[in-house]
Amino acid sequence: MKIFVTGATGALGSHTVPALIRAGHTVTALARNPAKAAALRAQGAEPVTVSLFDRDGLAEVFIGHDAVANLATALPPSSKFLDSRAWAENARVRTEGSAAVAAAAGAAGVDRLLQESVCMIYRDRADRWIDEQWATDDFPLARTNHAAEANTQQFMDAGGTGVVLRFGLFYGPESVHSREFLTMAHRGIAPMFGRGDSFVSSIHLADAGEAVAAALEVPAGVYNVVDDHPITKYRYADAIAHAAGRTHYLRVPGRLAELLGARTTSLTRSLRVSNAKFREATRWSPSFPSATDGWAAFATHTH
């Protein structure tokens, strides 16, 4: 297939493009500057420079493609996570950008649209499993993901095949947040948001990239892309600390994060998310079954 990828030089895109090429697909990718274009060529993709918000420009370059994978994000660093102003660009990418991509894909006659979303929009469910039928929630940081998913639905309403991938918490060497967490852990601080016995569903970026490639064969719909074994936040903090070589450390902010309200809602809830639907629809399975496995590999990578 011929695939167009937005967000191709981001943390997820940097794994997705090679995964698509390994699978035998031809990849065109959006590049914002010459350095990123060179990086994409080195991976085997053909770079194109066009604005994510230029519907007509996107439609022109989308012509002839079988699918578009919209992986564009603009997440702020952890140090600015609680600053609502820092999320403004990401909000624009998720809302205006996804709308332009979906409309352009439809105008260009593209058959399939893959849209990145997150499983953190599900409602808290303690220790019970969550599948794609479980209700989502409405809070400030979730609204931009709802907007992106709604734009994908509009693409489907117009006759296209829309696939929404609700990813778990990303981690891996390419993740700015993961590197920040590891730096904190080296200093004796392991991040933990919410109750220690609550669950977090995550996904290593390498596994996420392979999942995007696998999603080219699934029926239209919403799919959870998470590892096989969600772990408690106690264990997640332990995994980060062990990756940093620490045995004694402080977990923060812990349950205090719940006092910050809507700004940390996506991180403080308990989400034990199942990947069963996606695994049944594809030949995909995560190479890192849990974050414990993935963070251990991360430590090997960084040492």
PDB file of C-alpha atoms in Angstrom:
ATOM      1  CA  MET A   1       0.000   0.000   0.000  1.00  0.00           C
ATOM      2  CA  LYS A   2       0.958   3.636  -0.345  1.00  0.00           C
ATOM      3  CA  ILE A   3       0.716   5.353   3.045  1.00  0.00           C
ATOM      4  CA  PHE A   4       0.941   9.018   4.039  1.00  0.00           C
ATOM      5  CA  VAL A   5       2.076   9.679   7.622  1.00  0.00           C
ATOM      6  CA  THR A   6       1.707  12.910   9.576  1.00  0.00           C
ATOM      7  CA  GLY A   7       3.723  13.244  12.771  1.00  0.00           C
ATOM      8  CA  ALA A   8       6.268  10.944  11.122  1.00  0.00           C
ATOM      9  CA  THR A   9       9.284  12.405  12.928  1.00  0.00           C
ATOM     10  CA  GLY A  10       7.689  12.327  16.380  1.00  0.00           C
ATOM     11  CA  ALA A  11       8.217   9.649  19.002  1.00  0.00           C
ATOM     12  CA  LEU A  12       5.522   7.359  17.579  1.00  0.00           C
ATOM     13  CA  GLY A  13       6.163   8.245  13.945  1.00  0.00           C
ATOM     14  CA  SER A  14       9.869   7.425  14.221  1.00  0.00           C
ATOM     15  CA  HIS A  15       8.855   3.812  14.910  1.00  0.00           C
ATOM     16  CA  THR A  16       5.857   3.726  12.577  1.00  0.00           C
ATOM     17  CA  VAL A  17       7.666   4.719   9.389  1.00  0.00           C
ATOM     18  CA  PRO A  18      10.271   1.908   9.641  1.00  0.00           C
ATOM     19  CA  ALA A  19       7.524  -0.569  10.600  1.00  0.00           C
ATOM     20  CA  LEU A  20       5.522   0.347   7.490  1.00  0.00           C
ATOM     21  CA  ILE A  21       8.575   0.070   5.249  1.00  0.00           C
ATOM     22  CA  ARG A  22       9.520  -3.312   6.751  1.00  0.00           C
ATOM     23  CA  ALA A  23       5.989  -4.472   5.916  1.00  0.00           C
ATOM     24  CA  GLY A  24       6.583  -3.571   2.268  1.00  0.00           C
ATOM     25  CA  HIS A  25       4.560  -0.363   2.075  1.00  0.00           C
ATOM     26  CA  THR A  26       5.575   2.846   0.301  1.00  0.00           C
ATOM     27  CA  VAL A  27       5.640   5.776   2.730  1.00  0.00           C
ATOM     28  CA  THR A  28       5.214   9.492   2.148  1.00  0.00           C
ATOM     29  CA  ALA A  29       5.579  11.674   5.217  1.00  0.00           C
ATOM     30  CA  LEU A  30       5.054  15.239   6.293  1.00  0.00           C
ATOM     31  CA  ALA A  31       8.338  17.059   7.081  1.00  0.00           C
ATOM     32  CA  ARG A  32       8.424  20.526   8.642  1.00  0.00           C
ATOM     33  CA  ASN A  33      12.062  21.357   7.862  1.00  0.00           C
ATOM     34  CA  PRO A  34      15.078  20.083   5.848  1.00  0.00           C
ATOM     35  CA  ALA A  35      16.593  18.226   8.808  1.00  0.00           C
ATOM     36  CA  LYS A  36      13.406  16.235   9.361  1.00  0.00           C
ATOM     37  CA  ALA A  37      13.122  15.612   5.623  1.00  0.00           C
ATOM     38  CA  ALA A  38      16.657  14.186   5.604  1.00  0.00           C
ATOM     39  CA  ALA A  39      15.826  11.920   8.552  1.00  0.00           C
ATOM     40  CA  LEU A  40      12.777  10.584   6.734  1.00  0.00           C
ATOM     41  CA  ARG A  41      14.755   9.899   3.545  1.00  0.00           C
ATOM     42  CA  ALA A  42      17.301   7.998   5.626  1.00  0.00           C
ATOM     43  CA  GLN A  43      14.461   5.763   6.844  1.00  0.00           C
ATOM     44  CA  GLY A  44      13.279   5.132   3.307  1.00  0.00           C
ATOM     45  CA  ALA A  45      10.303   7.516   3.214  1.00  0.00           C
ATOM     46  CA  GLU A  46       9.588  10.309   0.761  1.00  0.00           C
ATOM     47  CA  PRO A  47       9.246  13.648   2.611  1.00  0.00           C
ATOM     48  CA  VAL A  48       6.680  16.288   1.670  1.00  0.00           C
ATOM     49  CA  THR A  49       6.486  19.797   3.114  1.00  0.00           C
ATOM     50  CA  VAL A  50       2.930  21.031   3.684  1.00  0.00           C
ATOM     51  CA  SER A  51       1.075  22.552   6.632  1.00  0.00           C
ATOM     52  CA  LEU A  52      -0.999  20.219   8.789  1.00  0.00           C
ATOM     53  CA  PHE A  53      -3.706  22.909   8.756  1.00  0.00           C
ATOM     54  CA  ASP A  54      -3.781  23.404   4.953  1.00  0.00           C
ATOM     55  CA  ARG A  55      -6.723  21.276   3.849  1.00  0.00           C
ATOM     56  CA  ASP A  56      -6.258  21.927   0.132  1.00  0.00           C
ATOM     57  CA  GLY A  57      -2.510  21.422   0.283  1.00  0.00           C
ATOM     58  CA  LEU A  58      -2.964  18.151   2.144  1.00  0.00           C
ATOM     59  CA  ALA A  59      -5.604  16.936  -0.304  1.00  0.00           C
ATOM     60  CA  GLU A  60      -3.190  17.542  -3.177  1.00  0.00           C
ATOM     61  CA  VAL A  61      -0.391  15.445  -1.648  1.00  0.00           C
ATOM     62  CA  PHE A  62      -2.804  12.749  -0.402  1.00  0.00           C
ATOM     63  CA  ILE A  63      -3.966  11.904  -3.950  1.00  0.00           C
ATOM     64  CA  GLY A  64      -2.917   8.394  -4.917  1.00  0.00           C
ATOM     65  CA  HIS A  65      -2.456   7.153  -1.346  1.00  0.00           C
ATOM     66  CA  ASP A  66      -4.341   4.146   0.011  1.00  0.00           C
ATOM     67  CA  ALA A  67      -4.243   5.311   3.620  1.00  0.00           C
ATOM     68  CA  VAL A  68      -3.330   8.249   5.841  1.00  0.00           C
ATOM     69  CA  ALA A  69      -2.007   7.753   9.369  1.00  0.00           C
ATOM     70  CA  ASN A  70      -2.500  10.913  11.413  1.00  0.00           C
ATOM     71  CA  LEU A  71      -0.007  10.683  14.292  1.00  0.00           C
ATOM     72  CA  ALA A  72       0.613  14.418  14.723  1.00  0.00           C
ATOM     73  CA  THR A  73       0.813  15.730  18.304  1.00  0.00           C
ATOM     74  CA  ALA A  74       2.524  18.594  20.130  1.00  0.00           C
ATOM     75  CA  LEU A  75       2.694  17.420  23.749  1.00  0.00           C
ATOM     76  CA  PRO A  76       4.454  19.786  26.184  1.00  0.00           C
ATOM     77  CA  PRO A  77       7.293  18.550  28.410  1.00  0.00           C
ATOM     78  CA  SER A  78       6.429  17.228  31.867  1.00  0.00           C
ATOM     79  CA  SER A  79       7.696  20.425  33.475  1.00  0.00           C
ATOM     80  CA  LYS A  80       4.850  22.335  31.768  1.00  0.00           C
ATOM     81  CA  PHE A  81       2.187  19.650  32.103  1.00  0.00           C
ATOM     82  CA  LEU A  82       0.099  21.668  34.568  1.00  0.00           C
ATOM     83  CA  ASP A  83       0.272  24.859  32.496  1.00  0.00           C
ATOM     84  CA  SER A  84      -2.872  25.019  30.374  1.00  0.00           C
ATOM     85  CA  ARG A  85      -1.189  27.462  27.970  1.00  0.00           C
ATOM     86  CA  ALA A  86       1.443  24.842  27.130  1.00  0.00           C
ATOM     87  CA  TRP A  87      -1.286  22.567  25.758  1.00  0.00           C
ATOM     88  CA  ALA A  88      -2.616  25.118  23.260  1.00  0.00           C
ATOM     89  CA  GLU A  89      -0.570  23.915  20.262  1.00  0.00           C
ATOM     90  CA  ASN A  90      -1.417  20.283  20.956  1.00  0.00           C
ATOM     91  CA  ALA A  91      -5.098  21.228  21.162  1.00  0.00           C
ATOM     92  CA  ARG A  92      -4.881  22.933  17.765  1.00  0.00           C
ATOM     93  CA  VAL A  93      -3.122  19.920  16.225  1.00  0.00           C
ATOM     94  CA  ARG A  94      -5.730  17.530  17.647  1.00  0.00           C
ATOM     95  CA  THR A  95      -8.743  19.635  16.639  1.00  0.00           C
ATOM     96  CA  GLU A  96      -7.981  21.826  13.598  1.00  0.00           C
ATOM     97  CA  GLY A  97      -5.202  19.577  12.351  1.00  0.00           C
ATOM     98  CA  SER A  98      -7.195  16.346  12.538  1.00  0.00           C
ATOM     99  CA  ALA A  99     -10.161  18.086  10.877  1.00  0.00           C
ATOM    100  CA  ALA A 100      -7.967  19.229   7.984  1.00  0.00           C
ATOM    101  CA  VAL A 101      -6.402  15.781   7.605  1.00  0.00           C
ATOM    102  CA  ALA A 102      -9.761  13.971   7.653  1.00  0.00           C
ATOM    103  CA  ALA A 103     -11.365  16.391   5.186  1.00  0.00           C
ATOM    104  CA  ALA A 104      -8.339  16.273   2.877  1.00  0.00           C
ATOM    105  CA  ALA A 105      -8.252  12.468   2.941  1.00  0.00           C
ATOM    106  CA  GLY A 106     -11.912  12.395   1.946  1.00  0.00           C
ATOM    107  CA  ALA A 107     -11.406  14.957  -0.813  1.00  0.00           C
ATOM    108  CA  ALA A 108      -8.418  13.033  -2.189  1.00  0.00           C
ATOM    109  CA  GLY A 109     -10.310   9.754  -2.315  1.00  0.00           C
ATOM    110  CA  VAL A 110      -8.158   8.032   0.317  1.00  0.00           C
ATOM    111  CA  ASP A 111      -9.842   4.826   1.465  1.00  0.00           C
ATOM    112  CA  ARG A 112      -8.476   4.492   5.018  1.00  0.00           C
ATOM    113  CA  LEU A 113      -7.716   6.977   7.817  1.00  0.00           C
ATOM    114  CA  LEU A 114      -5.857   5.936  10.956  1.00  0.00           C
ATOM    115  CA  GLN A 115      -6.183   8.397  13.844  1.00  0.00           C
ATOM    116  CA  GLU A 116      -4.094   8.367  17.008  1.00  0.00           C
ATOM    117  CA  SER A 117      -6.027   8.733  20.271  1.00  0.00           C
ATOM    118  CA  VAL A 118      -5.450   7.677  23.899  1.00  0.00           C
ATOM    119  CA  CYS A 119      -7.053   5.238  26.316  1.00  0.00           C
ATOM    120  CA  MET A 120      -6.773   7.796  29.136  1.00  0.00           C
ATOM    121  CA  ILE A 121     -10.157   9.172  28.051  1.00  0.00           C
ATOM    122  CA  TYR A 122     -11.944   6.131  29.530  1.00  0.00           C
ATOM    123  CA  ARG A 123     -13.773   6.500  32.817  1.00  0.00           C
ATOM    124  CA  ASP A 124     -12.083   5.196  35.945  1.00  0.00           C
ATOM    125  CA  ARG A 125     -12.914   1.529  36.569  1.00  0.00           C
ATOM    126  CA  ALA A 126     -10.777   0.547  39.573  1.00  0.00           C
ATOM    127  CA  ASP A 127      -9.348  -2.919  38.939  1.00  0.00           C
ATOM    128  CA  ARG A 128     -11.915  -4.124  36.390  1.00  0.00           C
ATOM    129  CA  TRP A 129     -10.972  -4.657  32.740  1.00  0.00           C
ATOM    130  CA  ILE A 130     -11.877  -1.977  30.197  1.00  0.00           C
ATOM    131  CA  ASP A 131     -12.709  -2.719  26.564  1.00  0.00           C
ATOM    132  CA  GLU A 132     -13.772  -0.449  23.710  1.00  0.00           C
ATOM    133  CA  GLN A 133     -17.412  -0.517  24.892  1.00  0.00           C
ATOM    134  CA  TRP A 134     -16.587   1.145  28.201  1.00  0.00           C
ATOM    135  CA  ALA A 135     -17.724   4.775  28.522  1.00  0.00           C
ATOM    136  CA  THR A 136     -15.323   7.640  27.916  1.00  0.00           C
ATOM    137  CA  ASP A 137     -15.150  10.758  30.046  1.00  0.00           C
ATOM    138  CA  ASP A 138     -15.248  14.496  29.393  1.00  0.00           C
ATOM    139  CA  PHE A 139     -12.501  16.618  30.917  1.00  0.00           C
ATOM    140  CA  PRO A 140     -10.307  19.381  29.427  1.00  0.00           C
ATOM    141  CA  LEU A 141      -7.430  17.251  28.140  1.00  0.00           C
ATOM    142  CA  ALA A 142      -9.806  14.603  26.776  1.00  0.00           C
ATOM    143  CA  ARG A 143     -11.779  17.000  24.586  1.00  0.00           C
ATOM    144  CA  THR A 144      -9.109  17.306  21.916  1.00  0.00           C
ATOM    145  CA  ASN A 145      -8.995  13.516  21.571  1.00  0.00           C
ATOM    146  CA  HIS A 146     -12.778  13.422  21.334  1.00  0.00           C
ATOM    147  CA  ALA A 147     -12.508  16.025  18.559  1.00  0.00           C
ATOM    148  CA  ALA A 148      -9.964  13.944  16.631  1.00  0.00           C
ATOM    149  CA  GLU A 149     -12.143  10.845  16.976  1.00  0.00           C
ATOM    150  CA  ALA A 150     -15.207  12.814  15.834  1.00  0.00           C
ATOM    151  CA  ASN A 151     -13.337  13.997  12.731  1.00  0.00           C
ATOM    152  CA  THR A 152     -12.523  10.360  11.950  1.00  0.00           C
ATOM    153  CA  GLN A 153     -16.225   9.530  12.323  1.00  0.00           C
ATOM    154  CA  GLN A 154     -17.050  12.249   9.781  1.00  0.00           C
ATOM    155  CA  PHE A 155     -14.586  10.628   7.382  1.00  0.00           C
ATOM    156  CA  MET A 156     -16.440   7.344   7.921  1.00  0.00           C
ATOM    157  CA  ASP A 157     -19.825   8.982   7.471  1.00  0.00           C
ATOM    158  CA  ALA A 158     -18.616  10.140   4.054  1.00  0.00           C
ATOM    159  CA  GLY A 159     -17.824   6.553   3.068  1.00  0.00           C
ATOM    160  CA  GLY A 160     -14.223   6.081   4.205  1.00  0.00           C
ATOM    161  CA  THR A 161     -12.755   3.415   6.490  1.00  0.00           C
ATOM    162  CA  GLY A 162     -11.847   5.094   9.771  1.00  0.00           C
ATOM    163  CA  VAL A 163      -9.721   3.463  12.467  1.00  0.00           C
ATOM    164  CA  VAL A 164      -9.148   5.090  15.860  1.00  0.00           C
ATOM    165  CA  LEU A 165      -6.233   3.730  17.874  1.00  0.00           C
ATOM    166  CA  ARG A 166      -6.512   4.447  21.590  1.00  0.00           C
ATOM    167  CA  PHE A 167      -2.945   4.057  22.799  1.00  0.00           C
ATOM    168  CA  GLY A 168      -1.810   3.489  26.344  1.00  0.00           C
ATOM    169  CA  LEU A 169       0.765   5.664  28.093  1.00  0.00           C
ATOM    170  CA  PHE A 170       3.737   5.845  25.733  1.00  0.00           C
ATOM    171  CA  TYR A 171       7.249   5.123  26.977  1.00  0.00           C
ATOM    172  CA  GLY A 172      10.613   4.357  25.403  1.00  0.00           C
ATOM    173  CA  PRO A 173      13.931   6.009  24.538  1.00  0.00           C
ATOM    174  CA  GLU A 174      12.317   8.383  22.014  1.00  0.00           C
ATOM    175  CA  SER A 175       9.780   9.705  24.533  1.00  0.00           C
ATOM    176  CA  VAL A 176      10.721  13.042  26.091  1.00  0.00           C
ATOM    177  CA  HIS A 177       8.548  12.207  29.081  1.00  0.00           C
ATOM    178  CA  SER A 178      10.270   8.858  29.580  1.00  0.00           C
ATOM    179  CA  ARG A 179      13.684  10.501  29.560  1.00  0.00           C
ATOM    180  CA  GLU A 180      12.417  13.094  32.037  1.00  0.00           C
ATOM    181  CA  PHE A 181      11.047  10.359  34.316  1.00  0.00           C
ATOM    182  CA  LEU A 182      14.342   8.477  34.152  1.00  0.00           C
ATOM    183  CA  THR A 183      16.275  11.637  35.051  1.00  0.00           C
ATOM    184  CA  MET A 184      13.980  12.117  38.058  1.00  0.00           C
ATOM    185  CA  ALA A 185      14.512   8.513  39.092  1.00  0.00           C
ATOM    186  CA  HIS A 186      18.295   8.932  38.943  1.00  0.00           C
ATOM    187  CA  ARG A 187      17.769  11.728  41.497  1.00  0.00           C
ATOM    188  CA  GLY A 188      15.766   9.445  43.763  1.00  0.00           C
ATOM    189  CA  ILE A 189      12.282  10.507  42.661  1.00  0.00           C
ATOM    190  CA  ALA A 190       9.920   8.144  40.824  1.00  0.00           C
ATOM    191  CA  PRO A 191       6.748   9.704  39.364  1.00  0.00           C
ATOM    192  CA  MET A 192       3.447   8.211  40.490  1.00  0.00           C
ATOM    193  CA  PHE A 193       0.080   9.850  39.829  1.00  0.00           C
ATOM    194  CA  GLY A 194      -2.864   8.794  41.956  1.00  0.00           C
ATOM    195  CA  ARG A 195      -3.366   5.762  44.179  1.00  0.00           C
ATOM    196  CA  GLY A 196      -0.532   3.257  44.157  1.00  0.00           C
ATOM    197  CA  ASP A 197      -2.930   0.326  43.795  1.00  0.00           C
ATOM    198  CA  SER A 198      -4.648   1.838  40.735  1.00  0.00           C
ATOM    199  CA  PHE A 199      -3.773   0.570  37.262  1.00  0.00           C
ATOM    200  CA  VAL A 200      -1.922   2.168  34.364  1.00  0.00           C
ATOM    201  CA  SER A 201      -2.100   0.801  30.817  1.00  0.00           C
ATOM    202  CA  SER A 202       0.964   1.604  28.764  1.00  0.00           C
ATOM    203  CA  ILE A 203       2.635   0.725  25.465  1.00  0.00           C
ATOM    204  CA  HIS A 204       6.263   0.799  24.375  1.00  0.00           C
ATOM    205  CA  LEU A 205       6.750   3.054  21.357  1.00  0.00           C
ATOM    206  CA  ALA A 206       8.300   0.235  19.329  1.00  0.00           C
ATOM    207  CA  ASP A 207       5.168  -1.876  19.859  1.00  0.00           C
ATOM    208  CA  ALA A 208       2.956   1.121  19.080  1.00  0.00           C
ATOM    209  CA  GLY A 209       4.693   1.682  15.752  1.00  0.00           C
ATOM    210  CA  GLU A 210       4.143  -1.953  14.768  1.00  0.00           C
ATOM    211  CA  ALA A 211       0.489  -1.588  15.794  1.00  0.00           C
ATOM    212  CA  VAL A 212      -0.046   1.296  13.364  1.00  0.00           C
ATOM    213  CA  ALA A 213       1.251  -0.884  10.534  1.00  0.00           C
ATOM    214  CA  ALA A 214      -1.007  -3.744  11.657  1.00  0.00           C
ATOM    215  CA  ALA A 215      -4.022  -1.401  11.743  1.00  0.00           C
ATOM    216  CA  LEU A 216      -3.984  -1.188   7.940  1.00  0.00           C
ATOM    217  CA  GLU A 217      -5.801  -4.536   7.858  1.00  0.00           C
ATOM    218  CA  VAL A 218      -8.474  -4.106  10.532  1.00  0.00           C
ATOM    219  CA  PRO A 219     -12.172  -3.324  10.008  1.00  0.00           C
ATOM    220  CA  ALA A 220     -13.306   0.234  10.735  1.00  0.00           C
ATOM    221  CA  GLY A 221     -13.750   1.104  14.395  1.00  0.00           C
ATOM    222  CA  VAL A 222     -12.060   1.919  17.676  1.00  0.00           C
ATOM    223  CA  TYR A 223      -9.223  -0.235  19.046  1.00  0.00           C
ATOM    224  CA  ASN A 224      -7.226  -0.182  22.260  1.00  0.00           C
ATOM    225  CA  VAL A 225      -3.484  -0.474  21.710  1.00  0.00           C
ATOM    226  CA  VAL A 226      -1.921  -1.301  25.069  1.00  0.00           C
ATOM    227  CA  ASP A 227       0.415  -3.941  26.479  1.00  0.00           C
ATOM    228  CA  ASP A 228      -0.875  -7.315  27.643  1.00  0.00           C
ATOM    229  CA  HIS A 229      -0.477  -6.770  31.370  1.00  0.00           C
ATOM    230  CA  PRO A 230      -1.418  -3.389  32.862  1.00  0.00           C
ATOM    231  CA  ILE A 231       0.358  -2.899  36.185  1.00  0.00           C
ATOM    232  CA  THR A 232      -0.327  -0.896  39.326  1.00  0.00           C
ATOM    233  CA  LYS A 233       1.209   2.531  39.715  1.00  0.00           C
ATOM    234  CA  TYR A 234       3.331   1.203  42.580  1.00  0.00           C
ATOM    235  CA  ARG A 235       4.844  -1.327  40.181  1.00  0.00           C
ATOM    236  CA  TYR A 236       5.169   1.261  37.411  1.00  0.00           C
ATOM    237  CA  ALA A 237       7.125   3.582  39.714  1.00  0.00           C
ATOM    238  CA  ASP A 238       9.262   0.605  40.749  1.00  0.00           C
ATOM    239  CA  ALA A 239       9.977  -0.203  37.094  1.00  0.00           C
ATOM    240  CA  ILE A 240      11.206   3.338  36.428  1.00  0.00           C
ATOM    241  CA  ALA A 241      13.329   3.344  39.582  1.00  0.00           C
ATOM    242  CA  HIS A 242      14.885  -0.017  38.743  1.00  0.00           C
ATOM    243  CA  ALA A 243      15.653   1.226  35.231  1.00  0.00           C
ATOM    244  CA  ALA A 244      17.586   4.040  36.890  1.00  0.00           C
ATOM    245  CA  GLY A 245      19.374   1.622  39.207  1.00  0.00           C
ATOM    246  CA  ARG A 246      17.648   2.893  42.338  1.00  0.00           C
ATOM    247  CA  THR A 247      16.262   0.719  45.115  1.00  0.00           C
ATOM    248  CA  HIS A 248      15.319   3.471  47.589  1.00  0.00           C
ATOM    249  CA  TYR A 249      13.394   6.429  46.278  1.00  0.00           C
ATOM    250  CA  LEU A 250      10.480   8.786  46.808  1.00  0.00           C
ATOM    251  CA  ARG A 251       7.209   8.380  44.887  1.00  0.00           C
ATOM    252  CA  VAL A 252       5.657  11.752  44.068  1.00  0.00           C
ATOM    253  CA  PRO A 253       3.188  13.347  43.745  1.00  0.00           C
ATOM    254  CA  GLY A 254       1.202  10.181  44.555  1.00  0.00           C
ATOM    255  CA  ARG A 255      -2.356  10.769  45.761  1.00  0.00           C
ATOM    256  CA  LEU A 256      -1.635  14.497  46.068  1.00  0.00           C
ATOM    257  CA  ALA A 257      -1.970  14.620  42.272  1.00  0.00           C
ATOM    258  CA  GLU A 258      -5.709  14.019  42.710  1.00  0.00           C
ATOM    259  CA  LEU A 259      -5.992  17.446  44.366  1.00  0.00           C
ATOM    260  CA  LEU A 260      -4.978  19.095  41.091  1.00  0.00           C
ATOM    261  CA  GLY A 261      -8.328  18.099  39.594  1.00  0.00           C
ATOM    262  CA  ALA A 262      -8.929  18.162  35.849  1.00  0.00           C
ATOM    263  CA  ARG A 263      -5.306  18.926  35.017  1.00  0.00           C
ATOM    264  CA  THR A 264      -4.204  15.450  36.104  1.00  0.00           C
ATOM    265  CA  THR A 265      -7.424  13.500  35.539  1.00  0.00           C
ATOM    266  CA  SER A 266      -5.934  11.560  32.638  1.00  0.00           C
ATOM    267  CA  LEU A 267      -3.138  10.235  34.874  1.00  0.00           C
ATOM    268  CA  THR A 268      -4.764   9.713  38.272  1.00  0.00           C
ATOM    269  CA  ARG A 269      -7.572   7.356  37.268  1.00  0.00           C
ATOM    270  CA  SER A 270      -7.324   3.554  37.288  1.00  0.00           C
ATOM    271  CA  LEU A 271      -7.343   2.102  33.769  1.00  0.00           C
ATOM    272  CA  ARG A 272      -6.894  -1.626  33.279  1.00  0.00           C
ATOM    273  CA  VAL A 273      -7.371  -1.646  29.516  1.00  0.00           C
ATOM    274  CA  SER A 274      -7.657  -4.748  27.335  1.00  0.00           C
ATOM    275  CA  ASN A 275      -6.026  -5.115  23.904  1.00  0.00           C
ATOM    276  CA  ALA A 276      -8.051  -8.249  23.056  1.00  0.00           C
ATOM    277  CA  LYS A 277     -10.054  -6.705  20.199  1.00  0.00           C
ATOM    278  CA  PHE A 278      -6.968  -5.435  18.392  1.00  0.00           C
ATOM    279  CA  ARG A 279      -5.023  -8.663  18.901  1.00  0.00           C
ATOM    280  CA  GLU A 280      -7.933 -10.693  17.536  1.00  0.00           C
ATOM    281  CA  ALA A 281      -8.193  -8.452  14.454  1.00  0.00           C
ATOM    282  CA  THR A 282      -4.464  -8.559  13.610  1.00  0.00           C
ATOM    283  CA  ARG A 283      -1.286 -10.611  13.898  1.00  0.00           C
ATOM    284  CA  TRP A 284       0.095  -7.993  16.292  1.00  0.00           C
ATOM    285  CA  SER A 285       1.240  -8.673  19.819  1.00  0.00           C
ATOM    286  CA  PRO A 286       3.469  -6.485  21.998  1.00  0.00           C
ATOM    287  CA  SER A 287       7.112  -7.491  22.275  1.00  0.00           C
ATOM    288  CA  PHE A 288       7.048  -6.001  25.789  1.00  0.00           C
ATOM    289  CA  PRO A 289       4.065  -7.628  27.546  1.00  0.00           C
ATOM    290  CA  SER A 290       4.180  -5.125  30.433  1.00  0.00           C
ATOM    291  CA  ALA A 291       5.877  -1.874  31.396  1.00  0.00           C
ATOM    292  CA  THR A 292       8.072  -3.848  33.784  1.00  0.00           C
ATOM    293  CA  ASP A 293       9.587  -5.625  30.771  1.00  0.00           C
ATOM    294  CA  GLY A 294       9.799  -2.486  28.665  1.00  0.00           C
ATOM    295  CA  TRP A 295      11.445  -0.278  31.280  1.00  0.00           C
ATOM    296  CA  ALA A 296      14.027  -3.001  31.938  1.00  0.00           C
ATOM    297  CA  ALA A 297      14.886  -2.938  28.214  1.00  0.00           C
ATOM    298  CA  PHE A 298      14.927   0.864  28.330  1.00  0.00           C
ATOM    299  CA  ALA A 299      17.562   0.692  31.064  1.00  0.00           C
ATOM    300  CA  THR A 300      19.707  -1.590  28.913  1.00  0.00           C
ATOM    301  CA  HIS A 301      19.340   0.846  26.001  1.00  0.00           C
ATOM    302  CA  THR A 302      20.424   3.882  28.027  1.00  0.00           C
ATOM    303  CA  HIS A 303      23.382   2.305  29.832  1.00  0.00           C
TER     304      HIS A 303
END
